[in-house]
Amino acid sequence: MARQRKKSEIRKQQILDAAIAVFAEKGFHSSRVSDIARRAGVAYGLVYHYFDNKEEILRTIFLERWTFILQVIENLLNEDKRSAIDRLRSFLIFIIDVYKRNAALVDVIMLELLHSPEFMREEVVRGFQRAAGGIEELMRQGQEAGEIRKKTNPTTFAVLYFGAIEVTFNAVALRVVDIDAMPSEDWADSIMDQLSHGIAARD
Amino acid sequence: MARQRKKSEIRKQQILDAAIAVFAEKGFHSSRVSDIARRAGVAYGLVYHYFDNKEEILRTIFLERWTFILQVIENLLNEDKRSAIDRLRSFLIFIIDVYKRNAALVDVIMLELLHSPEFMREEVVRGFQRAAGGIEELMRQGQEAGEIRKKTNPTTFAVLYFGAIEVTFNAVALRVVDIDAMPSEDWADSIMDQLSHGIAARD
Amino acid sequence: MARQRKKSEIRKQQILDAAIAVFAEKGFHSSRVSDIARRAGVAYGLVYHYFDNKEEILRTIFLERWTFILQVIENLLNEDKRSAIDRLRSFLIFIIDVYKRNAALVDVIMLELLHSPEFMREEVVRGFQRAAGGIEELMRQGQEAGEIRKKTNPTTFAVLYFGAIEVTFNAVALRVVDIDAMPSEDWADSIMDQLSHGIAARD
Amino acid sequence: MARQRKKSEIRKQQILDAAIAVFAEKGFHSSRVSDIARRAGVAYGLVYHYFDNKEEILRTIFLERWTFILQVIENLLNEDKRSAIDRLRSFLIFIIDVYKRNAALVDVIMLELLHSPEFMREEVVRGFQRAAGGIEELMRQGQEAGEIRKKTNPTTFAVLYFGAIEVTFNAVALRVVDIDAMPSEDWADSIMDQLSHGIAARD
DNA sequence: AATGAATGAGACTTCATTCAT
DNA sequence: TATGAATGAAGTCTCATTCAT
């Protein structure tokens, strides 16, 4: 039984992985169920054995994968004892490394879920709000610790922070930037330096 | 003839406006040519009188509208004699006001063109690079004027700057933020304060 | 008025000529009314001023042109005082020369009318029967004059005779044969020799 | 599997047979894929399961069926030990009988392929040239055997021979002649007599 | 579990024809 | 006469989904 369960689970993962790859390449709407099946090496009828329909595949990707990422984020942000700015830098490095290891997944999240079909809007928004809430909380911790400027608006900061991530991923997706040629630390340092000290010259 | 020309031009604009509205609502792929026609109040056959196909409608929107926006950007950035930071703030206000007046258009640009169908990728990338180049140039002007910190990397700044715009528009598109309740100046001030002074507490 | 009539007549001919050219090139079904109009150098709406619909253009071509050819045939066959075989040879030369001067027209007759749309079947059949009847009559004249073998079946002969013409025109239409490189007299002589003397060796 | 293969093969034949019938009735251009499907008793989507598009159906008919006929021709012509004229008569009988048994197929070949859509022109021409080549070769054999008049031009003969077939089939297709009322042998004898002995009276 | 044949809604697009100017 | 904008029926083809095996 356990054997069966596992085999079935593996098949499902095969299909999900294939779906991520195909969605990343062609987008959700332009991907055919048969593309996914072919990529997974199964007959397309089998896809319907594991998923109710095409939408559910996307939803499952979101739930299984992205939610997982969000949890990692939360853990990283909440449990770490380092300074807030340090943790923000760590997360940038972490998220870029996730991309480097699984670009297709992040592409799907960026290109498909973020600008998401009606049927997923609510879930997506909730997910983002959780993430943004985590960052804001982190900022408040930093402010209490005297490490973050009191005048900083945590929400505005979260906007800039996620904006930096989003725009970077978009640039990569559009092939304007070659992510493999970009050391994660350098990028993170560059962003965090800017966010920390601003652009204004000090007299 | 001139009369005819004008009437024909008006019809074309009607269809383009309808297309922007429909694309903004449902996205390019989910929009039917018949949706656009109905919205424009014409028979769907007429759409093909003015455009070769659905793709060309999107391409025309991009060329006619976004290119126009980019020109406005360039003018604003290059011709203004105010301080760089002031001009960056002005542009934020300008772009948000464009959105307030024509949310659908910006939605289409954000949701469809940015994560663009293969057939437009190159044009879109070129368009963005022009815009980013403008911001970087502005930064350099500010650095020469002693107004912008020399250590600032203009490219990184452009990333943060556009990231802020993108993520804001996305938030609006996802209805997380109500843009009408958000005074343009306050938002711009908030973003520019952050970008100017950073989050780090000063000893 | 006469002036008007003539101008109107000329326009109509322009459109017919254009239609013949276009039908010959692309076939009736694949030809668009706008193709014909463009070829004739008029707006496509004007076509409907002169013809009720597309079918009527084809029908008019048939009636005006092919009927005319058939009359020429009849005259040639009936009025000529030369021997029957001579006259048959003359007609072959004549018909090939018609082709050389107006290939498109003959192509339309061969490719479109012969394998004709339902709406023209009857007229086409009648036209052919008239032509075949002419040939048969000619044969009988020849038999009475002792010039043509009595055993010859006039109908069978007409089949072979028209078959030779049809298959030649088809070969030209399919570009298997270059009609301009083929002297009309040689071709006619070759066919008539065959038809006159047969292939069987004489003991 | 073998069972599956066979069933699938049968379905494909069903659709091809339906297509032949429909094409013969209405012509390629006027035939709707849905007509074919309805005739075959399947949903029209299934047609696209077996064929890429409508053109491919016609091409398959040509390749599978006509090529087969040509092979039969070649065998008949090359392998037979009887006199050339005898073999030519046999082939006429054979081809008429093919028609009697499968009029639709021959109609399609005559009406659609012969005056063929651009996309098949080359294949069709090649096919015809093979057939004509066979006839010419047969003539030469007959000339060497002293059975055929040396003066006969094999190519001209082939023109007349195929012309007779084509014009007969056309006459049947146009319903000028009732093929079922026409004994194959009589027709073949009539044609061959004419072709053998000519029409000229012998002094 | 697995296959892929079968279905049919639905989308794009073409183009003959009408009609206002 | 002449134009070409406007209409919409009709056709091809795609593809998500179902289902028999």
Short mmCIF file of N, CA and C in Angstrom, two decimals, chain B residues 71-188:
data_model
loop_
_atom_site.label_atom_id
_atom_site.label_comp_id
_atom_site.label_asym_id
_atom_site.label_seq_id
_atom_site.Cartn_x
_atom_site.Cartn_y
_atom_site.Cartn_z
N GLN B 71 7.85 58.54 -24.50
CA GLN B 71 8.32 59.85 -24.94
C GLN B 71 8.07 60.91 -23.88
N VAL B 72 6.92 60.83 -23.28
CA VAL B 72 6.63 61.75 -22.19
C VAL B 72 7.69 61.61 -21.11
N ILE B 73 7.98 60.38 -20.77
CA ILE B 73 9.03 60.13 -19.77
C ILE B 73 10.32 60.81 -20.17
N GLU B 74 10.72 60.55 -21.38
CA GLU B 74 12.00 61.11 -21.81
C GLU B 74 12.00 62.63 -21.74
N ASN B 75 10.92 63.20 -22.20
CA ASN B 75 10.85 64.65 -22.13
C ASN B 75 10.99 65.13 -20.69
N LEU B 76 10.17 64.52 -19.87
CA LEU B 76 10.18 64.92 -18.46
C LEU B 76 11.58 64.81 -17.88
N LEU B 77 12.20 63.69 -18.15
CA LEU B 77 13.50 63.45 -17.52
C LEU B 77 14.59 64.34 -18.10
N ASN B 78 14.56 64.53 -19.37
CA ASN B 78 15.68 65.24 -20.00
C ASN B 78 15.55 66.75 -19.98
N GLU B 79 14.33 67.20 -20.09
CA GLU B 79 14.20 68.64 -20.29
C GLU B 79 14.07 69.42 -18.99
N ASP B 80 13.74 68.73 -17.95
CA ASP B 80 13.47 69.43 -16.70
C ASP B 80 14.76 70.00 -16.10
N LYS B 81 14.64 71.15 -15.51
CA LYS B 81 15.84 71.76 -14.92
C LYS B 81 15.90 71.59 -13.41
N ARG B 82 14.89 70.92 -12.86
CA ARG B 82 14.87 70.75 -11.40
C ARG B 82 15.87 69.67 -10.95
N SER B 83 15.97 69.51 -9.67
CA SER B 83 16.90 68.51 -9.14
C SER B 83 16.46 67.12 -9.58
N ALA B 84 17.42 66.20 -9.60
CA ALA B 84 17.12 64.85 -10.06
C ALA B 84 16.03 64.20 -9.21
N ILE B 85 16.18 64.33 -7.90
CA ILE B 85 15.20 63.70 -7.01
C ILE B 85 13.82 64.30 -7.22
N ASP B 86 13.79 65.59 -7.43
CA ASP B 86 12.53 66.25 -7.71
C ASP B 86 11.89 65.71 -8.98
N ARG B 87 12.73 65.53 -9.97
CA ARG B 87 12.20 65.03 -11.23
C ARG B 87 11.73 63.58 -11.13
N LEU B 88 12.45 62.81 -10.34
CA LEU B 88 12.02 61.42 -10.14
C LEU B 88 10.67 61.39 -9.43
N ARG B 89 10.51 62.31 -8.48
CA ARG B 89 9.23 62.38 -7.78
C ARG B 89 8.13 62.81 -8.76
N SER B 90 8.44 63.77 -9.59
CA SER B 90 7.45 64.24 -10.57
C SER B 90 6.99 63.10 -11.47
N PHE B 91 7.95 62.31 -11.86
CA PHE B 91 7.57 61.24 -12.77
C PHE B 91 6.67 60.22 -12.08
N LEU B 92 6.96 59.94 -10.82
CA LEU B 92 6.08 59.02 -10.08
C LEU B 92 4.66 59.57 -10.06
N ILE B 93 4.56 60.86 -9.77
CA ILE B 93 3.22 61.47 -9.73
C ILE B 93 2.56 61.39 -11.10
N PHE B 94 3.36 61.71 -12.10
CA PHE B 94 2.82 61.65 -13.46
C PHE B 94 2.31 60.26 -13.82
N ILE B 95 3.11 59.27 -13.53
CA ILE B 95 2.75 57.93 -13.99
C ILE B 95 1.53 57.41 -13.22
N ILE B 96 1.46 57.75 -11.95
CA ILE B 96 0.27 57.35 -11.19
C ILE B 96 -0.97 58.06 -11.72
N ASP B 97 -0.79 59.31 -12.10
CA ASP B 97 -1.95 60.03 -12.63
C ASP B 97 -2.38 59.47 -13.98
N VAL B 98 -1.41 59.07 -14.77
CA VAL B 98 -1.77 58.38 -16.01
C VAL B 98 -2.63 57.18 -15.67
N TYR B 99 -2.21 56.44 -14.68
CA TYR B 99 -2.96 55.25 -14.28
C TYR B 99 -4.37 55.65 -13.84
N LYS B 100 -4.44 56.66 -13.00
CA LYS B 100 -5.76 57.03 -12.50
C LYS B 100 -6.69 57.40 -13.64
N ARG B 101 -6.11 58.01 -14.68
CA ARG B 101 -6.96 58.42 -15.79
C ARG B 101 -7.22 57.29 -16.79
N ASN B 102 -6.32 56.33 -16.82
CA ASN B 102 -6.47 55.26 -17.81
C ASN B 102 -5.95 53.94 -17.26
N ALA B 103 -6.62 53.50 -16.24
CA ALA B 103 -6.15 52.31 -15.54
C ALA B 103 -6.05 51.11 -16.49
N ALA B 104 -7.03 50.99 -17.36
CA ALA B 104 -7.05 49.82 -18.23
C ALA B 104 -5.78 49.76 -19.08
N LEU B 105 -5.40 50.90 -19.62
CA LEU B 105 -4.21 50.91 -20.46
C LEU B 105 -2.99 50.43 -19.69
N VAL B 106 -2.83 50.97 -18.48
CA VAL B 106 -1.67 50.57 -17.70
C VAL B 106 -1.75 49.10 -17.31
N ASP B 107 -2.95 48.65 -17.00
CA ASP B 107 -3.12 47.23 -16.70
C ASP B 107 -2.64 46.37 -17.86
N VAL B 108 -3.06 46.76 -19.05
CA VAL B 108 -2.65 45.98 -20.21
C VAL B 108 -1.14 45.96 -20.33
N ILE B 109 -0.55 47.13 -20.14
CA ILE B 109 0.91 47.19 -20.24
C ILE B 109 1.55 46.32 -19.17
N MET B 110 1.03 46.41 -17.97
CA MET B 110 1.62 45.64 -16.87
C MET B 110 1.36 44.15 -17.01
N LEU B 111 0.12 43.83 -17.25
CA LEU B 111 -0.26 42.42 -17.17
C LEU B 111 0.02 41.67 -18.46
N GLU B 112 -0.08 42.37 -19.58
CA GLU B 112 0.03 41.63 -20.83
C GLU B 112 1.36 41.86 -21.53
N LEU B 113 1.75 43.12 -21.62
CA LEU B 113 2.95 43.37 -22.40
C LEU B 113 4.21 42.99 -21.64
N LEU B 114 4.21 43.33 -20.36
CA LEU B 114 5.41 43.07 -19.58
C LEU B 114 5.71 41.58 -19.56
N HIS B 115 4.68 40.81 -19.39
CA HIS B 115 4.85 39.35 -19.39
C HIS B 115 4.35 38.90 -20.73
N SER B 116 5.12 39.30 -21.69
CA SER B 116 4.52 39.45 -23.00
C SER B 116 4.58 38.19 -23.84
N PRO B 117 3.59 38.10 -24.69
CA PRO B 117 3.57 37.01 -25.66
C PRO B 117 4.87 37.04 -26.46
N GLU B 118 5.29 35.90 -26.83
CA GLU B 118 6.52 35.74 -27.62
C GLU B 118 6.60 36.77 -28.75
N PHE B 119 5.51 36.97 -29.42
CA PHE B 119 5.55 37.79 -30.64
C PHE B 119 5.85 39.25 -30.39
N MET B 120 5.88 39.67 -29.12
CA MET B 120 6.17 41.07 -28.87
C MET B 120 7.41 41.26 -28.01
N ARG B 121 8.01 40.17 -27.61
CA ARG B 121 9.07 40.24 -26.62
C ARG B 121 10.12 41.30 -26.94
N GLU B 122 10.61 41.25 -28.15
CA GLU B 122 11.72 42.15 -28.48
C GLU B 122 11.35 43.61 -28.37
N GLU B 123 10.18 43.93 -28.93
CA GLU B 123 9.76 45.33 -28.87
C GLU B 123 9.60 45.80 -27.43
N VAL B 124 9.04 44.93 -26.62
CA VAL B 124 8.81 45.30 -25.22
C VAL B 124 10.14 45.53 -24.51
N VAL B 125 11.07 44.61 -24.73
CA VAL B 125 12.36 44.76 -24.06
C VAL B 125 13.03 46.06 -24.48
N ARG B 126 13.00 46.33 -25.76
CA ARG B 126 13.61 47.59 -26.23
C ARG B 126 12.96 48.79 -25.56
N GLY B 127 11.64 48.76 -25.48
CA GLY B 127 10.93 49.86 -24.85
C GLY B 127 11.37 50.07 -23.41
N PHE B 128 11.49 48.97 -22.68
CA PHE B 128 11.88 49.08 -21.28
C PHE B 128 13.31 49.58 -21.14
N GLN B 129 14.14 49.10 -22.02
CA GLN B 129 15.53 49.52 -21.91
C GLN B 129 15.67 51.02 -22.15
N ARG B 130 14.85 51.53 -23.06
CA ARG B 130 14.89 52.98 -23.27
C ARG B 130 14.51 53.73 -22.00
N ALA B 131 13.45 53.23 -21.36
CA ALA B 131 12.99 53.89 -20.13
C ALA B 131 14.05 53.80 -19.04
N ALA B 132 14.60 52.60 -18.86
CA ALA B 132 15.62 52.42 -17.82
C ALA B 132 16.83 53.30 -18.12
N GLY B 133 17.18 53.37 -19.38
CA GLY B 133 18.31 54.22 -19.78
C GLY B 133 18.07 55.67 -19.39
N GLY B 134 16.82 56.11 -19.52
CA GLY B 134 16.49 57.48 -19.15
C GLY B 134 16.73 57.73 -17.67
N ILE B 135 16.27 56.79 -16.87
CA ILE B 135 16.46 56.94 -15.41
C ILE B 135 17.94 56.94 -15.05
N GLU B 136 18.67 56.04 -15.66
CA GLU B 136 20.11 55.97 -15.34
C GLU B 136 20.80 57.28 -15.71
N GLU B 137 20.43 57.82 -16.85
CA GLU B 137 21.02 59.08 -17.28
C GLU B 137 20.72 60.19 -16.26
N LEU B 138 19.49 60.18 -15.82
CA LEU B 138 19.08 61.17 -14.83
C LEU B 138 19.92 61.05 -13.56
N MET B 139 20.16 59.81 -13.15
CA MET B 139 20.98 59.58 -11.95
C MET B 139 22.38 60.16 -12.16
N ARG B 140 22.90 59.94 -13.31
CA ARG B 140 24.26 60.44 -13.56
C ARG B 140 24.30 61.97 -13.51
N GLN B 141 23.27 62.56 -14.07
CA GLN B 141 23.19 64.02 -13.97
C GLN B 141 23.20 64.45 -12.51
N GLY B 142 22.40 63.76 -11.71
CA GLY B 142 22.33 64.10 -10.29
C GLY B 142 23.67 63.89 -9.58
N GLN B 143 24.37 62.85 -9.96
CA GLN B 143 25.68 62.58 -9.34
C GLN B 143 26.67 63.69 -9.70
N GLU B 144 26.63 64.10 -10.95
CA GLU B 144 27.52 65.18 -11.36
C GLU B 144 27.20 66.48 -10.63
N ALA B 145 25.91 66.68 -10.39
CA ALA B 145 25.50 67.90 -9.70
C ALA B 145 25.75 67.81 -8.20
N GLY B 146 26.27 66.66 -7.74
CA GLY B 146 26.57 66.51 -6.32
C GLY B 146 25.34 66.25 -5.48
N GLU B 147 24.26 65.97 -6.15
CA GLU B 147 23.00 65.82 -5.45
C GLU B 147 22.74 64.36 -5.08
N ILE B 148 23.31 63.48 -5.89
CA ILE B 148 23.13 62.04 -5.67
C ILE B 148 24.46 61.44 -5.20
N ARG B 149 24.32 60.60 -4.19
CA ARG B 149 25.46 59.89 -3.63
C ARG B 149 26.26 59.20 -4.76
N LYS B 150 27.56 59.42 -4.77
CA LYS B 150 28.39 58.84 -5.84
C LYS B 150 28.36 57.31 -5.81
N LYS B 151 28.21 56.76 -4.61
CA LYS B 151 28.27 55.29 -4.49
C LYS B 151 27.06 54.59 -5.12
N THR B 152 26.03 55.36 -5.32
CA THR B 152 24.81 54.75 -5.88
C THR B 152 25.07 54.18 -7.28
N ASN B 153 24.63 52.95 -7.46
CA ASN B 153 24.71 52.33 -8.79
C ASN B 153 23.45 52.70 -9.57
N PRO B 154 23.59 53.46 -10.65
CA PRO B 154 22.39 53.92 -11.38
C PRO B 154 21.50 52.77 -11.83
N THR B 155 22.10 51.69 -12.23
CA THR B 155 21.29 50.56 -12.70
C THR B 155 20.48 49.95 -11.56
N THR B 156 21.14 49.73 -10.45
CA THR B 156 20.41 49.19 -9.31
C THR B 156 19.27 50.12 -8.92
N PHE B 157 19.56 51.41 -8.96
CA PHE B 157 18.51 52.35 -8.61
C PHE B 157 17.32 52.23 -9.57
N ALA B 158 17.62 52.13 -10.85
CA ALA B 158 16.54 52.00 -11.84
C ALA B 158 15.69 50.78 -11.54
N VAL B 159 16.35 49.71 -11.14
CA VAL B 159 15.62 48.49 -10.78
C VAL B 159 14.65 48.78 -9.64
N LEU B 160 15.14 49.42 -8.61
CA LEU B 160 14.28 49.71 -7.46
C LEU B 160 13.14 50.65 -7.86
N TYR B 161 13.48 51.62 -8.66
CA TYR B 161 12.51 52.64 -9.05
C TYR B 161 11.38 52.02 -9.87
N PHE B 162 11.76 51.29 -10.89
CA PHE B 162 10.71 50.65 -11.70
C PHE B 162 10.01 49.54 -10.92
N GLY B 163 10.76 48.89 -10.07
CA GLY B 163 10.15 47.86 -9.23
C GLY B 163 9.03 48.44 -8.39
N ALA B 164 9.29 49.62 -7.85
CA ALA B 164 8.27 50.27 -7.02
C ALA B 164 7.01 50.54 -7.83
N ILE B 165 7.23 51.02 -9.06
CA ILE B 165 6.08 51.32 -9.91
C ILE B 165 5.34 50.04 -10.28
N GLU B 166 6.11 49.06 -10.68
CA GLU B 166 5.48 47.82 -11.11
C GLU B 166 4.67 47.17 -10.00
N VAL B 167 5.29 47.06 -8.85
CA VAL B 167 4.62 46.35 -7.77
C VAL B 167 3.40 47.14 -7.30
N THR B 168 3.46 48.44 -7.38
CA THR B 168 2.29 49.24 -7.02
C THR B 168 1.14 48.98 -8.00
N PHE B 169 1.48 49.03 -9.26
CA PHE B 169 0.44 48.80 -10.25
C PHE B 169 -0.13 47.38 -10.13
N ASN B 170 0.74 46.45 -9.85
CA ASN B 170 0.24 45.10 -9.68
C ASN B 170 -0.70 45.02 -8.50
N ALA B 171 -0.32 45.66 -7.44
CA ALA B 171 -1.18 45.64 -6.26
C ALA B 171 -2.54 46.24 -6.59
N VAL B 172 -2.52 47.29 -7.39
CA VAL B 172 -3.79 47.89 -7.77
C VAL B 172 -4.57 46.94 -8.67
N ALA B 173 -3.86 46.36 -9.61
CA ALA B 173 -4.52 45.44 -10.54
C ALA B 173 -5.14 44.27 -9.79
N LEU B 174 -4.45 43.83 -8.75
CA LEU B 174 -4.97 42.70 -7.96
C LEU B 174 -6.00 43.17 -6.93
N ARG B 175 -6.27 44.47 -6.97
CA ARG B 175 -7.25 45.07 -6.05
C ARG B 175 -6.85 44.93 -4.58
N VAL B 176 -5.57 44.93 -4.33
CA VAL B 176 -5.09 44.92 -2.94
C VAL B 176 -5.07 46.37 -2.46
N VAL B 177 -4.84 47.25 -3.37
CA VAL B 177 -4.77 48.67 -3.03
C VAL B 177 -5.83 49.41 -3.84
N ASP B 178 -6.46 50.38 -3.19
CA ASP B 178 -7.43 51.21 -3.92
C ASP B 178 -6.73 52.49 -4.33
N ILE B 179 -6.44 52.57 -5.61
CA ILE B 179 -5.61 53.67 -6.07
C ILE B 179 -6.30 55.02 -5.91
N ASP B 180 -7.61 55.02 -5.96
CA ASP B 180 -8.30 56.30 -5.87
C ASP B 180 -8.24 56.88 -4.46
N ALA B 181 -7.99 55.98 -3.51
CA ALA B 181 -7.88 56.46 -2.13
C ALA B 181 -6.44 56.85 -1.80
N MET B 182 -5.60 56.76 -2.80
CA MET B 182 -4.17 56.99 -2.56
C MET B 182 -3.73 58.28 -3.25
N PRO B 183 -3.52 59.35 -2.50
CA PRO B 183 -3.10 60.61 -3.13
C PRO B 183 -1.74 60.42 -3.81
N SER B 184 -1.66 60.83 -5.03
CA SER B 184 -0.44 60.61 -5.81
C SER B 184 0.79 61.20 -5.13
N GLU B 185 0.62 62.42 -4.59
CA GLU B 185 1.79 63.07 -3.98
C GLU B 185 2.28 62.30 -2.76
N ASP B 186 1.35 61.84 -1.94
CA ASP B 186 1.77 61.12 -0.73
C ASP B 186 2.55 59.87 -1.10
N TRP B 187 2.02 59.16 -2.06
CA TRP B 187 2.69 57.93 -2.47
C TRP B 187 4.09 58.26 -3.00
N ALA B 188 4.16 59.24 -3.85
CA ALA B 188 5.45 59.60 -4.44
C ALA B 188 6.42 60.05 -3.35
#
